Coordinates of C-alpha atoms in Angstrom, one line a residue:
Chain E
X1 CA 167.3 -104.1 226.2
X2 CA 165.6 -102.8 222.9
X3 CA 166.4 -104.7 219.4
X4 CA 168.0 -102.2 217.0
X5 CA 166.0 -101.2 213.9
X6 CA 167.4 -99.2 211.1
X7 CA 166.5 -95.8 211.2
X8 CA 163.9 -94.3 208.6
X9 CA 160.9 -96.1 209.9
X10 CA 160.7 -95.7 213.9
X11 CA 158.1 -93.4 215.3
X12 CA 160.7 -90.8 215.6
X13 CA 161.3 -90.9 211.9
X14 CA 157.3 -90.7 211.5
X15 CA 156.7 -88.1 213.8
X16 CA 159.2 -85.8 212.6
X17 CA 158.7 -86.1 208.6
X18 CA 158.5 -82.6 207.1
X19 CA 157.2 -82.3 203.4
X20 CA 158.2 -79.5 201.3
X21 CA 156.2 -77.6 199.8
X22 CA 156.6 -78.2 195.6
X23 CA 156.4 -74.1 194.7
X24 CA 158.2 -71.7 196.8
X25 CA 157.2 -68.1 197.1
X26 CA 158.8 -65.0 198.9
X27 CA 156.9 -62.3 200.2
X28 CA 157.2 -60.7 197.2
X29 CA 155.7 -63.6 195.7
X30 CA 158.8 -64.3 193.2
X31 CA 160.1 -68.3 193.1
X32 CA 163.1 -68.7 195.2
X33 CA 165.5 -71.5 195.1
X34 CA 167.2 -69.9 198.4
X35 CA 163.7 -70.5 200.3
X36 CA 162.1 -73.9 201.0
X37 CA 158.8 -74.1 203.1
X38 CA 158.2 -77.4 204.9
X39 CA 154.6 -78.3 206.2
X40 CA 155.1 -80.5 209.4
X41 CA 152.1 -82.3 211.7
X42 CA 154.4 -82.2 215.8
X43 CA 152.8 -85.4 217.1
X44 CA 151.0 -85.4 220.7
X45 CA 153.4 -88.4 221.2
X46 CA 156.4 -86.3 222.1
X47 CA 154.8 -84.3 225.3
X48 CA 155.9 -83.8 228.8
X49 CA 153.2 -82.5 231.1
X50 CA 151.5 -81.6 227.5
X51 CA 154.3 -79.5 226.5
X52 CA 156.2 -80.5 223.3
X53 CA 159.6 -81.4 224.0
X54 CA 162.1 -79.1 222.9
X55 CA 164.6 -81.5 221.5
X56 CA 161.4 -83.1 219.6
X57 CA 160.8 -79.8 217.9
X58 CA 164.4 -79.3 217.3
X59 CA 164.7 -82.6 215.7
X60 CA 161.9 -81.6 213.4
X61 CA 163.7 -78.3 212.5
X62 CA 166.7 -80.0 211.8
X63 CA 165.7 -82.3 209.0
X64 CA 163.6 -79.3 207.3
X65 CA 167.2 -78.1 207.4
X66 CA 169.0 -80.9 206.7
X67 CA 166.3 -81.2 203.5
X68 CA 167.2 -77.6 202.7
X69 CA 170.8 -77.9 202.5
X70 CA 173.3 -79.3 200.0
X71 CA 175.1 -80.9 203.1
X72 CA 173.5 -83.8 205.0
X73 CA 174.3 -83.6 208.8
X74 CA 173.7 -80.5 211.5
X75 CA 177.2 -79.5 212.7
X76 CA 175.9 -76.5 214.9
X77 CA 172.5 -75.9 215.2
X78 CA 171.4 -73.0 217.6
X79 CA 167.8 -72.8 218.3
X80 CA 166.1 -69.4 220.4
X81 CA 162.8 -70.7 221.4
X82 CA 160.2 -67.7 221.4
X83 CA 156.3 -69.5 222.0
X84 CA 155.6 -72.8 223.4
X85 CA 154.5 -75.0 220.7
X86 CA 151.2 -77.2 220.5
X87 CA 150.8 -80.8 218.8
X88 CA 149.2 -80.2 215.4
X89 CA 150.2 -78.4 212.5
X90 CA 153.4 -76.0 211.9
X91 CA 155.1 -74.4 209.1
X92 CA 158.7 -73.8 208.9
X93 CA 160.7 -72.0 206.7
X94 CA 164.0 -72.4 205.4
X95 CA 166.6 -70.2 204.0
X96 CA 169.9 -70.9 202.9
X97 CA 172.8 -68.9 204.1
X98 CA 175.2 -69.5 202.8
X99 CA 176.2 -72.5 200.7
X100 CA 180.2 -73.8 201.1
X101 CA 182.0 -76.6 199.9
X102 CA 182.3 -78.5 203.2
X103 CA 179.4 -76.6 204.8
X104 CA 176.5 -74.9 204.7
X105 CA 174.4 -72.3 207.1
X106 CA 170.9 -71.9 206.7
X107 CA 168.1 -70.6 209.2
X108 CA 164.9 -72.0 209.9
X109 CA 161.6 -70.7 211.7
X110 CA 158.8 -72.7 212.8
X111 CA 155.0 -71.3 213.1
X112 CA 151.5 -72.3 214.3
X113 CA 148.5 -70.6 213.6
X114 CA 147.4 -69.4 217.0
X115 CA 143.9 -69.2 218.5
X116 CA 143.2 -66.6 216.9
X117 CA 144.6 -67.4 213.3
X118 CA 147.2 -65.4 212.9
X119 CA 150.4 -67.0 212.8
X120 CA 152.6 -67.3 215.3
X121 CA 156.4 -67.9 215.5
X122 CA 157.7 -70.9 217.7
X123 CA 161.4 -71.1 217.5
X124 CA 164.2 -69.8 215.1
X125 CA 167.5 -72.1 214.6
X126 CA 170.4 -71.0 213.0
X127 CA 172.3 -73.8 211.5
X128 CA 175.8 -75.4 210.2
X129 CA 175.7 -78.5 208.1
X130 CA 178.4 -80.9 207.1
X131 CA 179.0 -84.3 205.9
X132 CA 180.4 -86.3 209.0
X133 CA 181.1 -89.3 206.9
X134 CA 183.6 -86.8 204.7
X135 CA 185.7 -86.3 208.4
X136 CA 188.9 -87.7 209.2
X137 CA 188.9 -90.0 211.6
X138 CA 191.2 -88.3 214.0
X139 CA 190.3 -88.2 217.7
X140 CA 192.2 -86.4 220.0
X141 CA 190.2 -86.0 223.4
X142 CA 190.8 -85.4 227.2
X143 CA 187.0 -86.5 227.9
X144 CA 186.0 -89.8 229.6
X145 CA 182.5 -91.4 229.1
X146 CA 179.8 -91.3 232.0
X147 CA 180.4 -93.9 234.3
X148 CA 177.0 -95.4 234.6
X149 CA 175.6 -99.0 236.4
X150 CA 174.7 -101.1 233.6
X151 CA 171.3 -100.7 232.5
X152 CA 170.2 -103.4 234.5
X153 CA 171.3 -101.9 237.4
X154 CA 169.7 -98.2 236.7
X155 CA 165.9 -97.3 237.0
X156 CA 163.0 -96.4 234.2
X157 CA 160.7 -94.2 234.8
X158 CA 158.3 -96.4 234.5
X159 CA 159.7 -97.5 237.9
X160 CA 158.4 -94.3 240.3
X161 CA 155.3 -92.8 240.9
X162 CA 153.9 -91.3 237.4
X163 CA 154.8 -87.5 237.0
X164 CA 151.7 -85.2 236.8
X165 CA 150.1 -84.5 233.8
X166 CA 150.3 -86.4 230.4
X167 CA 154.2 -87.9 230.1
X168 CA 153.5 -88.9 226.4
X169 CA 157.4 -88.8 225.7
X170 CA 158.3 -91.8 228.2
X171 CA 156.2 -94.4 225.8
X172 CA 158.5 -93.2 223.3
X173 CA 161.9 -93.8 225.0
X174 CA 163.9 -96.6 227.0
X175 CA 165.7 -94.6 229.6
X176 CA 167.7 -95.9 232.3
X177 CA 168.5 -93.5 235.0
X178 CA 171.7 -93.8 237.4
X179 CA 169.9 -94.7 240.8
X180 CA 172.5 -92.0 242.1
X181 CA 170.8 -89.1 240.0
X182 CA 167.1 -89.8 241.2
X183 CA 167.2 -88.9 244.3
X184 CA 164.9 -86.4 243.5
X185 CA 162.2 -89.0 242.8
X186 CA 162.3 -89.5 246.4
X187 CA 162.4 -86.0 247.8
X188 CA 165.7 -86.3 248.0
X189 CA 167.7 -84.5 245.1
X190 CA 171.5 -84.5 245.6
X191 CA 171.9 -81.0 245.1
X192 CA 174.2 -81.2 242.6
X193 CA 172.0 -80.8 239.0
X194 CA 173.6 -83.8 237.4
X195 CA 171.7 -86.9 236.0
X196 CA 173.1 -89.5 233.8
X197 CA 171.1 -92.3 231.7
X198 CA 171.2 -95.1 229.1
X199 CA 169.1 -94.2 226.1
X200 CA 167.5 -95.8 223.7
X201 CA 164.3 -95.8 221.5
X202 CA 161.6 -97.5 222.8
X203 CA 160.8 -99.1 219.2
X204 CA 164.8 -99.8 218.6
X205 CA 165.2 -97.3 216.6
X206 CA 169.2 -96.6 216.0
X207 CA 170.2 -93.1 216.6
X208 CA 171.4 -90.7 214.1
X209 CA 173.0 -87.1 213.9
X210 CA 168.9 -86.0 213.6
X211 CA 168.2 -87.6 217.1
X212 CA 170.9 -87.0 218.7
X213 CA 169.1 -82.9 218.8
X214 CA 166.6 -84.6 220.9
X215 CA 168.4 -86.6 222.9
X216 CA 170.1 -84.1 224.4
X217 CA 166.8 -82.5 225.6
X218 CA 164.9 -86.3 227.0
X219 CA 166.6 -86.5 230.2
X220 CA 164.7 -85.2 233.6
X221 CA 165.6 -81.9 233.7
X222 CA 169.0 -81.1 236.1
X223 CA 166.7 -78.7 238.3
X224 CA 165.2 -81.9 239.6
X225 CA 168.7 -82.4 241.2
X226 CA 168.8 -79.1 242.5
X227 CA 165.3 -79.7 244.5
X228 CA 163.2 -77.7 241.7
X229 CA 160.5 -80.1 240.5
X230 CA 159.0 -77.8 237.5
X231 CA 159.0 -77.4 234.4
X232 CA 162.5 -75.5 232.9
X233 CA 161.6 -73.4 229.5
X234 CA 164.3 -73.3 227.3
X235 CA 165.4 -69.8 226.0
X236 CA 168.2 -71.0 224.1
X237 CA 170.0 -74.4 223.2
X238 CA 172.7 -74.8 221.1
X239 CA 173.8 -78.3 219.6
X240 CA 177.0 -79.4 218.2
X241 CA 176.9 -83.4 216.5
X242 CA 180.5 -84.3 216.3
X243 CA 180.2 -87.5 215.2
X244 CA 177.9 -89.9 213.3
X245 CA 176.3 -92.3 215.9
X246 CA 177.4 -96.2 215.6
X247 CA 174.2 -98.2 216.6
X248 CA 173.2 -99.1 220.1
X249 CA 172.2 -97.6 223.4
X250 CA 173.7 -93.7 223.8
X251 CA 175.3 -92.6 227.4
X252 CA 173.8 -89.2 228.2
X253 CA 174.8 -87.2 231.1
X254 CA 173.3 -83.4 231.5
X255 CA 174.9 -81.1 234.4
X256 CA 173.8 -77.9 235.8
X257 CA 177.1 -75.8 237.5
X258 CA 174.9 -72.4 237.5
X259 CA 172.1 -71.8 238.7
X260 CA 171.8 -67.6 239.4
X261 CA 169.2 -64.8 238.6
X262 CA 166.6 -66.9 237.8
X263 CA 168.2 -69.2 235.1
X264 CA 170.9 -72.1 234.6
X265 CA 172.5 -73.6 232.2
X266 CA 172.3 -77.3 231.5
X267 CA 175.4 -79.2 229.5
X268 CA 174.7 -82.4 227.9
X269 CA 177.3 -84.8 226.6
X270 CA 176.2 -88.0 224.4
X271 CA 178.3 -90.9 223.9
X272 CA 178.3 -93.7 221.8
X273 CA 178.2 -98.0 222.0
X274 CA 181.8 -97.0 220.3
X275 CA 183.1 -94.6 223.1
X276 CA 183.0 -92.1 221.4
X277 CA 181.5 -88.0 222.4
X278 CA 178.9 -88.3 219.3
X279 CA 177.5 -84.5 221.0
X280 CA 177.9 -81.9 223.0
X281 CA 175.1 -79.3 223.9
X282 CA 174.1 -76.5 226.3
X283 CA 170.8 -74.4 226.3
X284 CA 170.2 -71.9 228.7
X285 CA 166.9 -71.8 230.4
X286 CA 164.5 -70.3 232.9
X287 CA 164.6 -72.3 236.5
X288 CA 161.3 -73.5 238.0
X289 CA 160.2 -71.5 240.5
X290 CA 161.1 -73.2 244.0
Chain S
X1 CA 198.1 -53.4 236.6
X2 CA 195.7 -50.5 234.6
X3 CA 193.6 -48.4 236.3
X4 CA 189.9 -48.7 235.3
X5 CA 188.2 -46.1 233.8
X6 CA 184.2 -45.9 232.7
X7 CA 182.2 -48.1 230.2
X8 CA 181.4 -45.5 227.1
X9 CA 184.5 -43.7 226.5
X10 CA 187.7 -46.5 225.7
X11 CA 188.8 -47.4 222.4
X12 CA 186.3 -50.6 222.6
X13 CA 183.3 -48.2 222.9
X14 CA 184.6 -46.2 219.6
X15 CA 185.8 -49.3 217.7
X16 CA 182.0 -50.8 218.2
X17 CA 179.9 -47.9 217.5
X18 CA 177.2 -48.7 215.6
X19 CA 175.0 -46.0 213.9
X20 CA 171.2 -46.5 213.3
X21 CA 170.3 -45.0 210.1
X22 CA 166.3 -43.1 210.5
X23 CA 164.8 -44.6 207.0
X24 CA 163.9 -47.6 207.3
X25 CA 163.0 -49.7 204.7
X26 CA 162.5 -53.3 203.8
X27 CA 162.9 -55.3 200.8
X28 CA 159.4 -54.1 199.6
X29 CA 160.5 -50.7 200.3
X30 CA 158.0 -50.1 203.1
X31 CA 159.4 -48.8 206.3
X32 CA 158.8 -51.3 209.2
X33 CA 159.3 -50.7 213.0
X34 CA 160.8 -54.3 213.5
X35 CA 163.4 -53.7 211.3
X36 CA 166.6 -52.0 212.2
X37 CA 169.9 -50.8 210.3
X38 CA 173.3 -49.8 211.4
X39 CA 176.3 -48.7 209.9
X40 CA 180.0 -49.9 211.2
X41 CA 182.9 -49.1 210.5
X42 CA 185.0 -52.0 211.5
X43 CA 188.6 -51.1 213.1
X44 CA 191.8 -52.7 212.2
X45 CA 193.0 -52.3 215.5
X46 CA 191.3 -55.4 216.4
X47 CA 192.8 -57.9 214.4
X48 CA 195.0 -61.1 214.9
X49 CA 197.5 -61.6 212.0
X50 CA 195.2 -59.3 210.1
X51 CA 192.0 -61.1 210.5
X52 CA 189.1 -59.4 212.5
X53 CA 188.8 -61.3 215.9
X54 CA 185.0 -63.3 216.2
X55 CA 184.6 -61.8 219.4
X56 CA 185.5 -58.5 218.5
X57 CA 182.5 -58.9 215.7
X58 CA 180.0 -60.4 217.8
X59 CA 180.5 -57.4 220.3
X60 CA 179.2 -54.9 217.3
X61 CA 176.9 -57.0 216.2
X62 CA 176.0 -57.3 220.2
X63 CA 175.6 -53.6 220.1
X64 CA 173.4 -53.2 217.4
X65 CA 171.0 -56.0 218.9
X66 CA 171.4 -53.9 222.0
X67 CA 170.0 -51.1 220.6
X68 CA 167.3 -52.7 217.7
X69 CA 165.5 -54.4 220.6
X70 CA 163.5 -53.5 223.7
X71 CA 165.8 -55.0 226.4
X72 CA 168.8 -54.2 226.8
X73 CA 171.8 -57.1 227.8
X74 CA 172.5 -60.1 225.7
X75 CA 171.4 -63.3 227.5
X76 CA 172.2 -65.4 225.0
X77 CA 174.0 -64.5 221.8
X78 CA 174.4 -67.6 219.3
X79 CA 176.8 -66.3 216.1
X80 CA 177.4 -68.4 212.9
X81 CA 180.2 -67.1 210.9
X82 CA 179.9 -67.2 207.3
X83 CA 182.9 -65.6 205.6
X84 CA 186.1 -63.3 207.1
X85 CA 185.6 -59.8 207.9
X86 CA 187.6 -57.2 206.8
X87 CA 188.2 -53.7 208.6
X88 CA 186.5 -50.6 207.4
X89 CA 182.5 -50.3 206.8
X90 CA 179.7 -52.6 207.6
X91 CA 175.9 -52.9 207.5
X92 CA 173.8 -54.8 210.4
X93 CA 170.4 -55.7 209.5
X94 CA 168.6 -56.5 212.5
X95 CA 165.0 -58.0 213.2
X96 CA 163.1 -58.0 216.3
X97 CA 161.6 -61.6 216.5
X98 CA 159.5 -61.5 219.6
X99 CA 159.4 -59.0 221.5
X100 CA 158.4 -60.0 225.1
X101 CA 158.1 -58.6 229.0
X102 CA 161.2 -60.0 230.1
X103 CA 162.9 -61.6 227.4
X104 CA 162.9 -60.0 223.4
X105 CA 164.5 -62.4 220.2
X106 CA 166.3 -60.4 217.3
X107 CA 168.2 -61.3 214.4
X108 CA 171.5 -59.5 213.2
X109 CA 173.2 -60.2 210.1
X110 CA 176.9 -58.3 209.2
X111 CA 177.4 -57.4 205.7
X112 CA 180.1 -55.9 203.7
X113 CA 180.8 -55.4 199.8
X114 CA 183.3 -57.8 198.3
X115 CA 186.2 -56.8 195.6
X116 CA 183.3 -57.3 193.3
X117 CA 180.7 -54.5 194.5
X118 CA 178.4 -57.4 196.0
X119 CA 176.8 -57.7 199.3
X120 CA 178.4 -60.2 201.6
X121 CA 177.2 -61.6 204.6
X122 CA 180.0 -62.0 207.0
X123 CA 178.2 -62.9 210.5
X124 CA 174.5 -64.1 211.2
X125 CA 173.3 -64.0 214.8
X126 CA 170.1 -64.7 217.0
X127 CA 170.0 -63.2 220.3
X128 CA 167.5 -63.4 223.3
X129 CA 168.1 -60.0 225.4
X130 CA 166.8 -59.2 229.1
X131 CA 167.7 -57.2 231.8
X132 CA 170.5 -58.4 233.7
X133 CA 169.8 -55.5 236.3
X134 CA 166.4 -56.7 236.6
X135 CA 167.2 -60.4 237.7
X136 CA 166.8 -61.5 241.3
X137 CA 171.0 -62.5 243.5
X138 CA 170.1 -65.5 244.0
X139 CA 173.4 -67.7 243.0
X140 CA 173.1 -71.5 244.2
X141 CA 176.8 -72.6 242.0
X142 CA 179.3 -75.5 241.9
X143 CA 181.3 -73.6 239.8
X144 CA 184.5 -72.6 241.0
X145 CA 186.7 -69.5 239.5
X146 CA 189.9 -70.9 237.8
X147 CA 193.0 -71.0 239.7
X148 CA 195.6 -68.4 238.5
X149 CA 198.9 -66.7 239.9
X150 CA 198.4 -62.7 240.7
X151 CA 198.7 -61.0 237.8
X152 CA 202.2 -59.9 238.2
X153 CA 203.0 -63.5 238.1
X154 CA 201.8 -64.4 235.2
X155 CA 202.9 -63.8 231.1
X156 CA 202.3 -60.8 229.2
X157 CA 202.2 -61.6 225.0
X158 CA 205.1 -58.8 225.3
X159 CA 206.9 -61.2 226.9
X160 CA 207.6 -63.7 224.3
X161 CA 208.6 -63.6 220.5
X162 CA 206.0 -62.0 218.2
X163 CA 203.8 -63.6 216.7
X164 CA 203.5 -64.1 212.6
X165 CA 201.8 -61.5 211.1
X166 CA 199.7 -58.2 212.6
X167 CA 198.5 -59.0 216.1
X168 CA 196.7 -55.7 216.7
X169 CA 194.4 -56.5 219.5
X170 CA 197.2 -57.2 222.0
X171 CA 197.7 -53.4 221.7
X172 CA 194.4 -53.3 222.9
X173 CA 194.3 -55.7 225.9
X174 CA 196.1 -56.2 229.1
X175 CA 196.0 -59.9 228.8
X176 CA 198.1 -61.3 232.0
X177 CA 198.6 -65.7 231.1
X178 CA 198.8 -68.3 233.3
X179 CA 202.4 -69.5 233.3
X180 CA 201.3 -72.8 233.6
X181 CA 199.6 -72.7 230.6
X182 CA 202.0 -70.9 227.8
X183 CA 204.2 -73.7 227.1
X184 CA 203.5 -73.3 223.4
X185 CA 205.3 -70.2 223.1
X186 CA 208.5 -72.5 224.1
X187 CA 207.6 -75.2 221.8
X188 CA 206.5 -76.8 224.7
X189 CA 202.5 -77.1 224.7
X190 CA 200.5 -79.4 227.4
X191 CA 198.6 -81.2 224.9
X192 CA 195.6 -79.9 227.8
X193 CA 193.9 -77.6 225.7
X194 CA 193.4 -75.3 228.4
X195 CA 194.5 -71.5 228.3
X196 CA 193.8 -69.4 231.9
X197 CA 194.4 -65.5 231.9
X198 CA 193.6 -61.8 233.3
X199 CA 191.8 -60.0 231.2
X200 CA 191.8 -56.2 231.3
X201 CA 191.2 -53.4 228.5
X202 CA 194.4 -51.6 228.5
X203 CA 193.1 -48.6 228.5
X204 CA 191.6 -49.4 231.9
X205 CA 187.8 -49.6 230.4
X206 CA 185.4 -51.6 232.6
X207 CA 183.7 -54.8 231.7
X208 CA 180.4 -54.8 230.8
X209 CA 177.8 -57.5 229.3
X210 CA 178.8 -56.4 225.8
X211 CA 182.6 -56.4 226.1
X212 CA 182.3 -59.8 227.6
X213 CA 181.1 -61.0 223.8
X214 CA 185.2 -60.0 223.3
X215 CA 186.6 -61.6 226.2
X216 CA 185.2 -65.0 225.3
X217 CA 187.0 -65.1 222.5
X218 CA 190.7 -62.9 223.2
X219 CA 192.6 -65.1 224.7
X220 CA 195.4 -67.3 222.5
X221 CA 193.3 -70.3 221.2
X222 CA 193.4 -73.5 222.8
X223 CA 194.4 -75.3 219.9
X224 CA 197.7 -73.7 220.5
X225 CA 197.8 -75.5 223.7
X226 CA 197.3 -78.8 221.7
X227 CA 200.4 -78.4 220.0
X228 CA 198.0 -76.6 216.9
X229 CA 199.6 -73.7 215.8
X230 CA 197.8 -72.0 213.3
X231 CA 194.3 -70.3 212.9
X232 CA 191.1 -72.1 214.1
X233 CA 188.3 -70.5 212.3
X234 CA 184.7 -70.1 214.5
X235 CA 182.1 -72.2 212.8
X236 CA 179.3 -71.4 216.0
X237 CA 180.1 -69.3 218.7
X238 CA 177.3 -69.2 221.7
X239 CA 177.4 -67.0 224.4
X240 CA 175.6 -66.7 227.7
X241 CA 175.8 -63.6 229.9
X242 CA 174.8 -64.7 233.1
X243 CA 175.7 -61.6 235.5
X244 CA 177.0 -57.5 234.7
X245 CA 180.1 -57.8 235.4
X246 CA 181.8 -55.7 238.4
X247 CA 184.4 -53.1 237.4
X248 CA 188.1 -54.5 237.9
X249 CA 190.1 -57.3 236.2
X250 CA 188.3 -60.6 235.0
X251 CA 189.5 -64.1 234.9
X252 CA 189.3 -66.5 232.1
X253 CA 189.3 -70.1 231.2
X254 CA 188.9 -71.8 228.3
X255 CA 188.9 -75.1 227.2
X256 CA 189.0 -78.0 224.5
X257 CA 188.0 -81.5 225.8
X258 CA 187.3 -83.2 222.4
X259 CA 189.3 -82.6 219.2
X260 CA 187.9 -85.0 216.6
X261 CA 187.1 -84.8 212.8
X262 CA 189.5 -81.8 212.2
X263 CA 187.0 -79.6 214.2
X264 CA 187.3 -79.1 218.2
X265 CA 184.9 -77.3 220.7
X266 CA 186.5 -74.3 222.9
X267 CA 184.5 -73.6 226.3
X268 CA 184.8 -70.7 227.7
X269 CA 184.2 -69.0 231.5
X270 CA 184.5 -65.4 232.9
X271 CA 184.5 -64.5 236.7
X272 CA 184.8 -61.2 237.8
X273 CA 186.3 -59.0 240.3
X274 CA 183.3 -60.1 242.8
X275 CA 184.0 -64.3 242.5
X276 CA 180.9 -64.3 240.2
X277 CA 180.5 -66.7 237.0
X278 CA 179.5 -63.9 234.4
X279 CA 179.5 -65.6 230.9
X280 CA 180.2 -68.8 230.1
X281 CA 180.6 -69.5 226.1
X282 CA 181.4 -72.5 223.4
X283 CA 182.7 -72.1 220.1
X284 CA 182.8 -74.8 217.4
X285 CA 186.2 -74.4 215.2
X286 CA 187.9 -76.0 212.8
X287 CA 191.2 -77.3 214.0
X288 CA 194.3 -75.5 212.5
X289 CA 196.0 -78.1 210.5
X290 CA 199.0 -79.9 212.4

């Protein structure tokens, strides 16, 4: 097990720092207080088979947004990815919705300057931001946690042949799979496009609403399960952070009922060292071709 | 039971027309290909105790997107609603985010002018659009279509007392409940959160991947179910089209597992005639208050 560190000064908090920009222009070039314009640097650190990951880049998207505004925590955040994005440099750019008392919608785009220096746009969220210290603390739920071995009892990565390609985003994290949801590691996938892990940091690093958005997008990908070792893109994923995170290791477990026409969907619940259903997400994406 | 009649010609087609004006222009007063914009004129016949239903909206704004970019069925539709529509006119302002071979991103946003001659931005949306025609049968699926009486053995909203206030859209629908699951019209609620039902048009018009954007959304809430009776406003409503539906009657479930913080999730699934899994949906609310 991983010693819990405050958040604020893990690698995810470094990787993931935007810095906005201190004048704000619109295309017209008039001052806009509606428009913030973050510069980010996406860190090679956070790559699967040199891909970015997509919670990663959401994660960055949502504290531009968070930044942006006046309420602190991502409620709903619905992301359409568009381009794959490369480690280096991006822009995003904010705009602010719509500002309420109890919450806020803004929208946020993030670009790269492609090859051949025009710029290019990545992904486009839509967000919903709230305070999730101002809730009440009623809970009234019908769902039950993942039942998972204790962490001793489940497997790391680390523990099976290495993936191909670079698999920069397993230094970053402690998983630890269910041994009944890596069958797949084996040539032997269940068939049923569920996997279920402990996760943690690697560095300790407690989790928060802001990385909760990639937690729900670390796991093996549920098309392992379904005997489709290849890589998923993401068309859409939509997040909703239901509660603030106490510290400790999260329960994750992502499901795929339908796969059909050439995409599936993939559901991921996060839970809590409290018991409690701290997310729920789903993104739609593209299945690996078998 | 209502006999089904073509897509293009039933009061849902007229109630969501949406009318592309030729000029184009944008807020530098250039025209611009990528930008579209419709006209609406929003019906009162689709209204629960005289507020405009979500899914009602996101099927215009479905339309327009429809129309604005190069493919033509909603894949995945993620809405963010902002303030209350009203019925009578609208504007959509759409974009065309990326426009690609299979897949192409757009943004809608649904204005109207408030008491006070202003703009107001009821509903923003990104959607990724494809070609569900297109897509190859494969369907590998642990999903199983909800368990309902026949039709003639389940509830019609005739059948009980009215409900407080305008409910214009039952007038539109052949809604058919699950016995099972209508104990809140008795004062009786599960405490389940589920609600099961047939869905028709009454007028006998066929499904199709726009009017599914409705049928996610039509049925009494869920909160209902958990003993809430009041309105649940949509905060984020995501929807996946998965299949074109076949004509004849559909079946829907939806859901709330976790009410917590005075908000609750509501998951919705459509099957069709043919035993297929054609959208599946999840709105963020905020609970009615007890």
């Amino acid at each position: 097990m991983v010693t819990h560190a405050p958040v604020g000064d893990g690698e995810f908090d470094r990787s993931t720092v935007v810095t906005r920009r201190e004048t704000v222009e619109n295309a017209a070039g008039e001052n806009t207080a509606r428009e913030g314009v973050y510069d980010a640097d996406l860190s090679p650190d956070w790559t699967v088979a040199n891909v970015l990951n997509g919670g990663y880049l959401l994660a960055v998207l949502g504290r531009a947004l968070a930044d942006a505004l006046p309420h602190p925590d991502p409620f709903a955040l619905s992301a359409h990815y568009l381009s794959p994005s490369v480690p280096g440099p991006a822009v995003i750019r904010t705009q602010t919705v719509r500002a309420g008392r109890t919450l806020a919608t803004g929208q946020a785009s993030l670009f790269q300057t492609g090859e051949d220096g025009r710029e290019v746009e990545r992904i486009r969220v839509l967000g919903s931001y709230g305070d999730l210290a101002a809730l009440p603390d009623d809970v009234r739920t019908s769902a039950t946690p993942p039942v998972l071995p204790p962490p001793e009892r489940c497997v790391s990565p680390d523990d099976g042949p290495p993936p191909p390609g670079d698999f920069a985003l397993a230094g970053r994290l402690s998983l630890r799979l269910d041994p009944a949801t890596v069958g797949w590691a084996l040539g032997e996938p269940s068939g049923r496009g569920e996997v279920r892990a402990w996760f943690d940091f690697a560095d300790g690093r407690a989790p928060d609403p802001v990385s909760l958005l990639l937690t729900v997008d670390a796991l093996p990908p549920t098309a392992f399960d379904l005997g489709l070792l290849g890589w998923a893109p993401t068309v859409e994923l939509t997040a909703h952070i239901r509660c603030r995170p106490a510290p400790g290791p999260l329960r994750v477990a992502i499901m795929t009922r339908n796969l059909a026409g050439g995409f599936l969907e993939e559901d991921a619940e996060v839970w809590d060292s409290a018991d409690r259903l701290v997310c729920q997400s789903r993104q739609l994406a593209r299945a690996p071709r078998a």
